mmCIF file of C-alpha atoms in Angstrom:
data_model
loop_
_atom_site.group_PDB
_atom_site.id
_atom_site.type_symbol
_atom_site.label_atom_id
_atom_site.label_comp_id
_atom_site.label_asym_id
_atom_site.label_seq_id
_atom_site.Cartn_x
_atom_site.Cartn_y
_atom_site.Cartn_z
ATOM 1 C CA MET A 369 112.313 99.438 88.623
ATOM 2 C CA ARG A 370 110.985 102.418 90.359
ATOM 3 C CA HIS A 371 108.007 104.099 91.439
ATOM 4 C CA PHE A 372 106.962 107.017 88.858
ATOM 5 C CA GLY A 373 109.766 105.574 86.486
ATOM 6 C CA HIS A 374 107.403 105.546 83.817
ATOM 7 C CA ILE A 375 107.265 109.518 83.601
ATOM 8 C CA SER A 376 110.254 111.399 82.138
ATOM 9 C CA PRO A 377 112.915 112.448 84.411
ATOM 10 C CA SER A 378 112.472 116.050 83.660
ATOM 11 C CA VAL A 379 108.899 115.834 85.009
ATOM 12 C CA ARG A 380 110.174 113.891 87.985
ATOM 13 C CA LYS A 381 112.437 116.375 88.885
ATOM 14 C CA ASP A 382 109.684 119.012 89.094
ATOM 15 C CA LEU A 383 107.662 116.924 91.160
ATOM 16 C CA PHE A 384 109.756 115.623 93.732
ATOM 17 C CA HIS A 385 112.173 117.015 96.787
ATOM 18 C CA GLN A 386 113.604 113.389 96.765
ATOM 19 C CA GLU A 387 112.792 110.996 93.913
ATOM 20 C CA PRO A 388 111.781 107.454 94.468
ATOM 21 C CA ALA A 389 114.826 105.017 94.735
ATOM 22 C CA GLU A 390 115.380 102.299 92.308
ATOM 23 C CA PHE A 391 114.686 98.689 93.441
ATOM 24 C CA THR A 392 115.067 94.941 92.144
ATOM 25 C CA GLY A 393 113.566 91.583 92.684
ATOM 26 C CA ASP A 394 116.739 91.126 94.944
ATOM 27 C CA SER A 395 116.290 94.248 96.986
ATOM 28 C CA PRO A 396 115.999 93.649 100.869
ATOM 29 C CA ALA A 397 112.668 92.476 101.839
ATOM 30 C CA ARG A 398 111.699 95.534 103.849
ATOM 31 C CA ILE A 399 111.986 97.595 100.908
ATOM 32 C CA LEU A 400 110.075 95.332 98.299
ATOM 33 C CA ALA A 401 107.387 94.810 101.062
ATOM 34 C CA ALA A 402 107.057 98.595 101.175
ATOM 35 C CA ALA A 403 107.378 99.310 97.340
ATOM 36 C CA LEU A 404 104.544 97.013 96.538
ATOM 37 C CA GLY A 405 102.437 100.071 95.902
ATOM 38 C CA ALA A 406 99.201 99.056 93.738
ATOM 39 C CA THR A 407 99.323 95.380 93.253
ATOM 40 C CA LEU A 408 97.125 94.778 89.963
ATOM 41 C CA TYR A 409 95.445 91.302 89.671
ATOM 42 C CA SER A 410 95.019 89.510 86.644
ATOM 43 C CA PRO A 411 93.376 86.380 85.677
ATOM 44 C CA ALA A 412 95.986 83.836 84.502
ATOM 45 C CA THR A 413 93.625 82.686 81.627
ATOM 46 C CA ARG A 414 94.446 85.887 79.351
ATOM 47 C CA PRO A 415 95.664 85.077 76.146
ATOM 48 C CA ALA A 416 97.770 87.839 75.907
ATOM 49 C CA LEU A 417 99.041 88.145 79.578
ATOM 50 C CA ALA A 418 102.746 88.710 78.446
ATOM 51 C CA ALA A 419 101.715 91.680 76.439
ATOM 52 C CA ASP A 420 99.769 93.128 79.377
ATOM 53 C CA ILE A 421 102.555 92.716 81.624
ATOM 54 C CA ARG A 422 104.933 94.662 79.322
ATOM 55 C CA LYS A 423 101.851 97.300 79.221
ATOM 56 C CA GLN A 424 101.151 97.747 82.739
ATOM 57 C CA ALA A 425 104.966 98.177 83.510
ATOM 58 C CA GLY A 426 104.798 101.129 81.103
ATOM 59 C CA ARG A 427 102.083 102.666 82.875
ATOM 60 C CA GLY A 428 103.761 102.421 86.332
ATOM 61 C CA VAL A 429 102.912 99.058 87.839
ATOM 62 C CA VAL A 430 105.592 97.666 90.064
ATOM 63 C CA SER A 431 103.979 94.365 91.238
ATOM 64 C CA MET A 432 101.373 92.120 89.881
ATOM 65 C CA VAL A 433 99.360 89.046 90.552
ATOM 66 C CA LEU A 434 98.372 86.238 88.250
ATOM 67 C CA CYS A 435 95.489 84.630 89.520
ATOM 68 C CA LEU A 436 94.782 80.705 89.374
ATOM 69 C CA GLU A 437 92.081 81.139 92.214
ATOM 70 C CA ASP A 438 88.653 82.831 92.580
ATOM 71 C CA SER A 439 88.869 84.843 89.123
ATOM 72 C CA ILE A 440 88.711 81.626 87.153
ATOM 73 C CA SER A 441 86.184 78.967 87.070
ATOM 74 C CA ASP A 442 87.677 75.410 88.359
ATOM 75 C CA ALA A 443 87.026 73.977 84.689
ATOM 76 C CA ASP A 444 89.998 76.554 83.655
ATOM 77 C CA VAL A 445 92.533 75.872 86.113
ATOM 78 C CA ALA A 446 94.570 73.377 83.877
ATOM 79 C CA GLY A 447 94.382 75.723 80.811
ATOM 80 C CA ALA A 448 95.237 78.673 83.235
ATOM 81 C CA GLU A 449 98.237 77.019 84.124
ATOM 82 C CA GLU A 450 99.458 76.125 80.822
ATOM 83 C CA ASN A 451 98.897 79.543 79.488
ATOM 84 C CA LEU A 452 101.076 80.924 82.513
ATOM 85 C CA VAL A 453 104.073 78.624 81.079
ATOM 86 C CA ARG A 454 103.497 79.913 77.661
ATOM 87 C CA GLN A 455 103.418 83.630 78.725
ATOM 88 C CA PHE A 456 106.234 83.295 80.929
ATOM 89 C CA ALA A 457 108.172 81.873 78.043
ATOM 90 C CA ALA A 458 107.077 84.949 75.977
ATOM 91 C CA LEU A 459 108.632 87.368 78.882
ATOM 92 C CA ASP A 460 111.797 85.372 78.660
ATOM 93 C CA ALA A 461 112.139 86.851 75.132
ATOM 94 C CA ASP A 462 112.203 90.121 76.007
ATOM 95 C CA GLU A 463 114.665 91.850 78.271
ATOM 96 C CA ALA A 464 112.535 94.577 79.023
ATOM 97 C CA GLU A 465 112.184 95.193 82.827
ATOM 98 C CA PHE A 466 108.891 93.608 84.315
ATOM 99 C CA PRO A 467 106.955 94.104 87.683
ATOM 100 C CA LEU A 468 107.360 91.809 90.658
ATOM 101 C CA ILE A 469 105.172 89.077 89.506
ATOM 102 C CA PHE A 470 103.232 86.080 91.868
ATOM 103 C CA VAL A 471 100.990 83.850 90.905
ATOM 104 C CA ARG A 472 98.122 83.393 93.185
ATOM 105 C CA VAL A 473 97.540 79.272 93.647
ATOM 106 C CA ARG A 474 94.940 76.928 94.944
ATOM 107 C CA THR A 475 96.854 74.216 96.477
ATOM 108 C CA PRO A 476 100.370 73.922 97.904
ATOM 109 C CA GLU A 477 101.006 71.125 95.176
ATOM 110 C CA GLN A 478 100.605 73.601 92.661
ATOM 111 C CA ILE A 479 103.675 75.218 93.692
ATOM 112 C CA PRO A 480 106.443 73.230 93.106
ATOM 113 C CA ASP A 481 104.609 71.885 90.106
ATOM 114 C CA LEU A 482 104.552 75.286 88.281
ATOM 115 C CA VAL A 483 107.919 76.144 89.236
ATOM 116 C CA GLN A 484 109.160 72.688 87.566
ATOM 117 C CA ARG A 485 107.082 73.199 84.522
ATOM 118 C CA LEU A 486 108.360 77.111 84.345
ATOM 119 C CA GLY A 487 111.750 76.125 83.765
ATOM 120 C CA GLY A 488 114.365 79.034 83.447
ATOM 121 C CA THR A 489 111.486 81.464 82.977
ATOM 122 C CA VAL A 490 111.093 81.187 86.658
ATOM 123 C CA ARG A 491 113.577 84.025 87.145
ATOM 124 C CA HIS A 492 110.594 86.096 86.102
ATOM 125 C CA LEU A 493 108.674 84.901 89.327
ATOM 126 C CA ALA A 494 108.985 86.868 92.499
ATOM 127 C CA GLY A 495 106.625 84.135 94.551
ATOM 128 C CA PHE A 496 103.321 83.168 95.310
ATOM 129 C CA VAL A 497 100.262 84.576 96.989
ATOM 130 C CA LEU A 498 98.442 81.958 99.289
ATOM 131 C CA PRO A 499 94.788 82.178 99.558
ATOM 132 C CA LYS A 500 92.380 81.300 102.633
ATOM 133 C CA PHE A 501 95.492 81.327 104.795
ATOM 134 C CA THR A 502 94.960 79.343 108.129
ATOM 135 C CA GLU A 503 97.432 78.187 110.662
ATOM 136 C CA SER A 504 96.465 74.304 109.466
ATOM 137 C CA ARG A 505 96.709 75.506 105.426
ATOM 138 C CA GLY A 506 99.643 77.824 106.148
ATOM 139 C CA THR A 507 102.575 75.385 107.080
ATOM 140 C CA ALA A 508 101.718 73.255 103.743
ATOM 141 C CA PHE A 509 101.917 76.419 101.552
ATOM 142 C CA LEU A 510 105.005 77.724 102.921
ATOM 143 C CA GLU A 511 106.697 74.685 102.855
ATOM 144 C CA ALA A 512 105.811 73.972 99.354
ATOM 145 C CA VAL A 513 107.176 77.489 98.470
ATOM 146 C CA ALA A 514 110.623 76.870 100.185
ATOM 147 C CA GLU A 515 110.624 73.258 98.256
ATOM 148 C CA ALA A 516 110.191 75.286 95.056
ATOM 149 C CA GLU A 517 112.660 78.068 95.970
ATOM 150 C CA ALA A 518 115.428 74.922 96.741
ATOM 151 C CA ALA A 519 114.249 73.086 93.380
ATOM 152 C CA SER A 520 114.456 76.380 90.940
ATOM 153 C CA GLY A 521 118.125 77.783 92.464
ATOM 154 C CA ARG A 522 116.407 81.014 92.892
ATOM 155 C CA SER A 523 117.894 82.986 95.836
ATOM 156 C CA ARG A 524 114.220 83.667 97.298
ATOM 157 C CA LEU A 525 110.801 83.107 96.192
ATOM 158 C CA TYR A 526 108.475 85.035 98.289
ATOM 159 C CA ALA A 527 105.150 84.426 100.057
ATOM 160 C CA MET A 528 101.879 86.614 100.504
ATOM 161 C CA PRO A 529 99.387 84.980 102.355
ATOM 162 C CA VAL A 530 95.973 86.261 102.143
ATOM 163 C CA LEU A 531 93.668 86.561 105.230
ATOM 164 C CA GLU A 532 90.111 85.883 104.201
ATOM 165 C CA THR A 533 88.483 83.255 106.000
ATOM 166 C CA PRO A 534 85.352 83.386 108.052
ATOM 167 C CA ASP A 535 87.345 82.471 111.486
ATOM 168 C CA LEU A 536 89.098 85.678 111.437
ATOM 169 C CA LEU A 537 85.556 87.201 110.898
ATOM 170 C CA HIS A 538 83.899 85.339 113.378
ATOM 171 C CA LEU A 539 84.425 86.958 116.872
ATOM 172 C CA GLU A 540 84.444 83.491 118.889
ATOM 173 C CA THR A 541 87.200 82.018 116.750
ATOM 174 C CA ARG A 542 89.143 85.434 115.940
ATOM 175 C CA VAL A 543 91.885 85.441 118.466
ATOM 176 C CA ALA A 544 92.760 81.942 118.340
ATOM 177 C CA ALA A 545 92.641 82.197 114.310
ATOM 178 C CA LEU A 546 95.002 85.284 114.384
ATOM 179 C CA ALA A 547 97.370 83.620 117.078
ATOM 180 C CA GLY A 548 97.605 80.775 114.871
ATOM 181 C CA ILE A 549 98.667 82.724 111.822
ATOM 182 C CA SER A 550 101.073 84.763 113.760
ATOM 183 C CA ARG A 551 102.646 81.405 114.793
ATOM 184 C CA THR A 552 103.069 80.358 111.277
ATOM 185 C CA VAL A 553 104.206 83.278 109.600
ATOM 186 C CA ASN A 554 106.851 84.211 112.099
ATOM 187 C CA ALA A 555 108.293 80.534 111.751
ATOM 188 C CA HIS A 556 108.949 81.641 108.023
ATOM 189 C CA ARG A 557 109.171 85.228 108.534
ATOM 190 C CA GLU A 558 112.095 85.404 106.016
ATOM 191 C CA ARG A 559 109.830 84.253 103.316
ATOM 192 C CA VAL A 560 106.743 86.115 104.223
ATOM 193 C CA LEU A 561 106.873 89.464 102.236
ATOM 194 C CA ALA A 562 103.463 90.790 103.105
ATOM 195 C CA LEU A 563 100.370 89.882 104.455
ATOM 196 C CA ARG A 564 96.979 90.602 102.279
ATOM 197 C CA LEU A 565 93.524 91.180 103.228
ATOM 198 C CA GLY A 566 90.553 89.531 101.338
ATOM 199 C CA VAL A 567 87.663 91.761 102.475
ATOM 200 C CA THR A 568 85.406 90.527 99.855
ATOM 201 C CA ASP A 569 85.265 87.222 101.361
ATOM 202 C CA PHE A 570 84.759 88.996 104.852
ATOM 203 C CA CYS A 571 81.847 90.463 103.224
ATOM 204 C CA SER A 572 80.586 87.254 101.595
ATOM 205 C CA ALA A 573 80.335 85.572 104.838
ATOM 206 C CA TYR A 574 77.494 87.968 105.983
ATOM 207 C CA GLY A 575 76.230 88.533 102.763
ATOM 208 C CA LEU A 576 77.032 92.241 102.399
ATOM 209 C CA ARG A 577 78.972 93.988 99.942
ATOM 210 C CA ARG A 578 79.981 97.505 100.069
ATOM 211 C CA THR A 579 78.640 100.434 97.646
ATOM 212 C CA PRO A 580 80.931 102.724 95.713
ATOM 213 C CA ASP A 581 79.817 105.476 98.160
ATOM 214 C CA MET A 582 81.189 103.687 101.221
ATOM 215 C CA THR A 583 84.894 102.275 102.178
ATOM 216 C CA ALA A 584 85.910 99.117 103.869
ATOM 217 C CA TYR A 585 86.142 101.072 107.009
ATOM 218 C CA ASP A 586 82.257 102.394 107.008
ATOM 219 C CA VAL A 587 81.406 98.541 107.262
ATOM 220 C CA GLN A 588 82.102 97.793 110.748
ATOM 221 C CA ILE A 589 82.309 94.221 110.901
ATOM 222 C CA VAL A 590 85.125 94.137 108.242
ATOM 223 C CA ALA A 591 86.787 97.512 109.913
ATOM 224 C CA GLY A 592 86.963 95.410 113.142
ATOM 225 C CA VAL A 593 88.760 92.463 111.827
ATOM 226 C CA ILE A 594 91.279 95.201 109.919
ATOM 227 C CA ALA A 595 92.074 96.545 113.279
ATOM 228 C CA ASP A 596 92.542 93.111 114.887
ATOM 229 C CA VAL A 597 94.678 91.975 112.160
ATOM 230 C CA VAL A 598 96.875 95.208 112.536
ATOM 231 C CA ASN A 599 97.092 94.751 116.200
ATOM 232 C CA VAL A 600 98.341 91.511 116.275
ATOM 233 C CA LEU A 601 100.223 91.337 112.760
ATOM 234 C CA SER A 602 101.718 94.832 112.053
ATOM 235 C CA ARG A 603 103.056 96.110 115.051
ATOM 236 C CA ALA A 604 106.047 98.457 114.966
ATOM 237 C CA ASP A 605 107.930 96.811 117.503
ATOM 238 C CA GLY A 606 109.923 94.871 115.045
ATOM 239 C CA THR A 607 107.742 91.901 114.992
ATOM 240 C CA GLY A 608 105.179 93.287 112.536
ATOM 241 C CA PHE A 609 104.504 92.664 108.839
ATOM 242 C CA THR A 610 103.295 94.692 106.183
ATOM 243 C CA VAL A 611 99.797 94.482 105.942
ATOM 244 C CA THR A 612 98.401 95.756 102.396
ATOM 245 C CA GLY A 613 94.925 97.369 101.936
ATOM 246 C CA PRO A 614 91.873 95.622 100.582
ATOM 247 C CA VAL A 615 90.532 95.867 97.072
ATOM 248 C CA TRP A 616 88.435 98.452 95.485
ATOM 249 C CA GLU A 617 86.093 96.528 93.359
ATOM 250 C CA TYR A 618 84.273 99.618 91.321
ATOM 251 C CA PHE A 619 85.463 100.940 88.063
ATOM 252 C CA ARG A 620 82.337 102.034 86.426
ATOM 253 C CA SER A 621 79.949 104.911 86.947
ATOM 254 C CA GLN A 622 76.815 103.935 88.784
ATOM 255 C CA GLN A 623 74.011 105.802 90.218
ATOM 256 C CA ARG A 624 75.322 107.725 93.373
ATOM 257 C CA LEU A 625 73.359 107.846 96.512
ATOM 258 C CA PHE A 626 75.600 110.255 98.397
ATOM 259 C CA LYS A 627 77.595 113.160 97.226
ATOM 260 C CA PRO A 628 81.200 113.029 96.357
ATOM 261 C CA GLN A 629 83.625 112.371 98.890
ATOM 262 C CA LEU A 630 86.420 114.519 96.971
ATOM 263 C CA ARG A 631 86.749 118.020 98.025
ATOM 264 C CA ARG A 632 86.814 120.800 95.316
ATOM 265 C CA SER A 633 89.794 123.055 96.698
ATOM 266 C CA PRO A 634 92.540 120.819 95.465
ATOM 267 C CA PHE A 635 91.188 120.921 91.989
ATOM 268 C CA LEU A 636 90.724 124.439 91.749
ATOM 269 C CA GLU A 637 93.460 124.926 89.185
ATOM 270 C CA GLU A 638 92.684 125.871 85.729
ATOM 271 C CA GLY A 639 92.174 122.455 83.930
ATOM 272 C CA VAL A 640 92.088 120.333 86.823
ATOM 273 C CA GLU A 641 88.403 120.383 87.948
ATOM 274 C CA GLU A 642 87.937 118.326 84.729
ATOM 275 C CA LEU A 643 90.082 115.477 86.452
ATOM 276 C CA ARG A 644 88.073 115.654 89.970
ATOM 277 C CA THR A 645 84.718 115.193 87.515
ATOM 278 C CA ALA A 646 86.317 112.274 85.962
ATOM 279 C CA LEU A 647 87.333 110.737 89.095
ATOM 280 C CA ILE A 648 84.101 111.322 90.578
ATOM 281 C CA GLU A 649 82.287 109.531 87.425
ATOM 282 C CA HIS A 650 84.496 106.557 87.564
ATOM 283 C CA ASP A 651 83.647 106.116 91.606
ATOM 284 C CA LEU A 652 87.627 106.794 92.201
ATOM 285 C CA ASP A 653 86.605 109.317 94.780
ATOM 286 C CA GLY A 654 85.389 106.678 97.168
ATOM 287 C CA LEU A 655 89.051 104.923 96.214
ATOM 288 C CA LEU A 656 90.951 107.800 97.438
ATOM 289 C CA ARG A 657 89.133 108.055 100.683
ATOM 290 C CA GLU A 658 89.891 104.518 101.045
ATOM 291 C CA ILE A 659 93.704 104.572 100.598
ATOM 292 C CA GLU A 660 93.844 107.633 102.985
ATOM 293 C CA LEU A 661 92.052 105.195 105.609
ATOM 294 C CA ASP A 662 94.107 102.445 104.891
ATOM 295 C CA ARG A 663 97.321 104.074 105.615
ATOM 296 C CA ALA A 664 95.798 106.044 108.664
ATOM 297 C CA ASN A 665 94.857 102.328 109.763
ATOM 298 C CA GLY A 666 98.186 101.056 109.432
ATOM 299 C CA LEU A 667 98.072 99.458 106.023
ATOM 300 C CA LEU A 668 100.753 100.217 103.011
ATOM 301 C CA GLY A 669 99.688 99.426 99.582
ATOM 302 C CA LYS A 670 96.513 97.879 97.925
ATOM 303 C CA THR A 671 95.099 94.857 96.037
ATOM 304 C CA CYS A 672 93.823 96.203 92.559
ATOM 305 C CA ILE A 673 91.673 94.800 89.883
ATOM 306 C CA HIS A 674 91.760 97.286 87.367
ATOM 307 C CA PRO A 675 94.336 99.724 85.819
ATOM 308 C CA ALA A 676 93.032 102.790 86.675
ATOM 309 C CA HIS A 677 93.541 102.444 90.290
ATOM 310 C CA VAL A 678 97.174 102.247 90.083
ATOM 311 C CA THR A 679 98.008 105.739 89.913
ATOM 312 C CA PRO A 680 95.755 106.933 92.748
ATOM 313 C CA VAL A 681 97.323 104.414 94.927
ATOM 314 C CA HIS A 682 100.695 105.408 94.272
ATOM 315 C CA ALA A 683 99.969 108.984 93.877
ATOM 316 C CA LEU A 684 98.327 109.072 97.716
ATOM 317 C CA SER A 685 101.278 107.076 98.822
ATOM 318 C CA VAL A 686 104.002 109.660 98.063
ATOM 319 C CA VAL A 687 105.324 111.213 101.173
ATOM 320 C CA SER A 688 104.416 115.113 101.407
ATOM 321 C CA HIS A 689 107.236 117.576 102.058
ATOM 322 C CA GLU A 690 105.596 118.382 105.374
ATOM 323 C CA GLU A 691 105.839 114.348 106.792
ATOM 324 C CA PHE A 692 109.195 114.133 105.376
ATOM 325 C CA SER A 693 110.087 117.231 107.418
ATOM 326 C CA ASP A 694 108.647 116.328 110.493
ATOM 327 C CA ALA A 695 110.071 112.636 110.249
ATOM 328 C CA GLN A 696 113.603 114.076 109.871
ATOM 329 C CA ASP A 697 113.109 116.471 112.801
ATOM 330 C CA ILE A 698 112.037 113.360 114.889
ATOM 331 C CA LEU A 699 114.968 110.910 113.869
ATOM 332 C CA ARG A 700 117.721 113.344 114.321
ATOM 333 C CA PRO A 701 120.413 111.840 116.100
ATOM 334 C CA GLU A 702 120.623 114.482 119.053
ATOM 335 C CA ARG A 703 116.803 113.803 119.534
ATOM 336 C CA GLY A 704 117.709 110.535 121.066
ATOM 337 C CA GLY A 705 116.841 111.686 124.466
ATOM 338 C CA GLY A 706 113.389 112.371 123.855
ATOM 339 C CA GLY A 707 111.564 115.341 124.037
ATOM 340 C CA VAL A 708 109.034 117.554 122.072
ATOM 341 C CA MET A 709 109.189 120.339 119.596
ATOM 342 C CA ARG A 710 107.078 122.327 117.256
ATOM 343 C CA SER A 711 107.348 121.123 113.588
ATOM 344 C CA ALA A 712 109.080 123.180 111.130
ATOM 345 C CA TYR A 713 105.465 123.839 109.555
ATOM 346 C CA THR A 714 104.533 125.398 112.728
ATOM 347 C CA ASN A 715 100.933 123.262 112.847
ATOM 348 C CA LYS A 716 101.834 120.591 114.997
ATOM 349 C CA MET A 717 103.675 119.104 118.102
ATOM 350 C CA ASN A 718 106.215 116.591 117.229
ATOM 351 C CA GLU A 719 107.032 114.753 120.156
ATOM 352 C CA VAL A 720 110.163 112.228 119.678
ATOM 353 C CA LYS A 721 109.469 109.199 121.561
ATOM 354 C CA PRO A 722 105.941 108.443 120.787
ATOM 355 C CA HIS A 723 106.318 109.495 116.962
ATOM 356 C CA ARG A 724 109.536 107.858 116.248
ATOM 357 C CA ALA A 725 107.939 104.515 114.864
ATOM 358 C CA TRP A 726 105.813 106.804 112.857
ATOM 359 C CA ALA A 727 108.935 108.657 111.462
ATOM 360 C CA GLU A 728 110.713 105.466 110.982
ATOM 361 C CA ARG A 729 107.907 104.187 108.371
ATOM 362 C CA THR A 730 107.439 107.414 106.707
ATOM 363 C CA MET A 731 111.260 107.359 105.923
ATOM 364 C CA LEU A 732 110.733 104.176 104.276
ATOM 365 C CA ARG A 733 107.910 105.234 102.464
ATOM 366 C CA ALA A 734 110.013 108.017 101.530
ATOM 367 C CA GLU A 735 112.676 105.668 100.082
ATOM 368 C CA VAL A 736 110.147 103.643 97.811
ATOM 369 C CA PHE A 737 107.512 106.414 96.732
ATOM 370 C CA GLY A 738 109.609 109.607 96.941
ATOM 371 C CA VAL A 739 109.106 113.047 98.603
ATOM 372 C CA ALA A 740 107.085 115.556 96.895
ATOM 373 C CA LYS A 741 108.361 119.192 96.510
ATOM 374 C CA GLU A 742 107.083 121.450 99.001
ATOM 375 C CA GLU A 743 104.375 123.038 96.602
ATOM 376 C CA VAL A 744 103.455 119.978 95.088
ATOM 377 C CA GLY A 745 100.506 118.043 96.082
ATOM 378 C CA PHE A 746 98.412 114.578 95.110
ATOM 379 C CA VAL A 747 96.621 116.143 92.510
ATOM 380 C CA ASP A 748 100.062 117.208 90.608
ATOM 381 C CA LEU A 749 101.298 113.520 91.131
ATOM 382 C CA LEU A 750 98.249 112.205 89.865
ATOM 383 C CA THR A 751 97.876 114.093 86.593
ATOM 384 C CA ALA A 752 101.450 113.384 86.049
ATOM 385 C CA GLY A 753 101.053 109.876 86.310
ATOM 386 C CA LEU A 754 97.819 109.612 84.359
ATOM 387 C CA GLN A 755 99.121 111.684 81.225
ATOM 388 C CA VAL A 756 101.505 108.683 80.386
#
């Protein structure tokens, strides 16, 4: 699979200076973690789940989570598990390439049980999402994934812990909670693909809910938690993990209180103003703003609950030609001793040693999402993705 693989090769050629690389479920973990992109969640109760997965793969989705936790009622869990087994069997009858598929469970005991029930169709499973992850709960979850992997014969089943418990939010317990999570995930580093943020649960602890006009970073108590998670768990010194962006929970038009956040200038080309209007009407201008803030704050990828959110996430994940040029210059072997230089675009300073970690992360993103041509912007990428 590859990002933007759902659009034609000729269109990709027009858009990309360097096209996104292909990857599989057996690719190195660092590639898969960076390539998760917009991870689309779906309740495991959906009766046509296999067809949904095929459909979304055709629209550019490369990672999905089938949820047995908060998206379904307690009474529906047993039926949802049975449905998962049926739907995986339906996928097994199709040789098409599917996204990376994860299952969000409720308890550690579900993990080996589900893998046993899936039988040979477990080959379609990339791993598990582990909710309400703490030091005390996490070890049992991660050991259950290891047990299931050994029983299935799979070379690797990954885990994606979700950080969403009140002890992370509460100031008096946050430091200890983060330290405990760090110990737990580091003890299972080879299995932890990425860490996910449960911002809806964070807001719930204080009875808050952000509006479509606001990003997670406008809710200061949430922004503080995100900053501390990145501080402890996503350092660029080789000890960090990929942390993904929070869910954007709006997908319908509502009455607006604030003016749109989407500037008009990128959409001035003929026929593209309508795209800006459509994005605003569906409250996606706030999503675009949040995606930019995710990356500025050290997050990569995003939890999504609606297919309409996938293409914007991917379009804004593509590395611009200017970013790529800067990263290349910083990482040139002859620059190993450090120094400072004017960028090739002559609009900024590139300081080799302080900017090296940024450049390395940018080149990894370039590998999985590609590099846009010099004259190509996110509107072009968004338009191409939405037209399929």
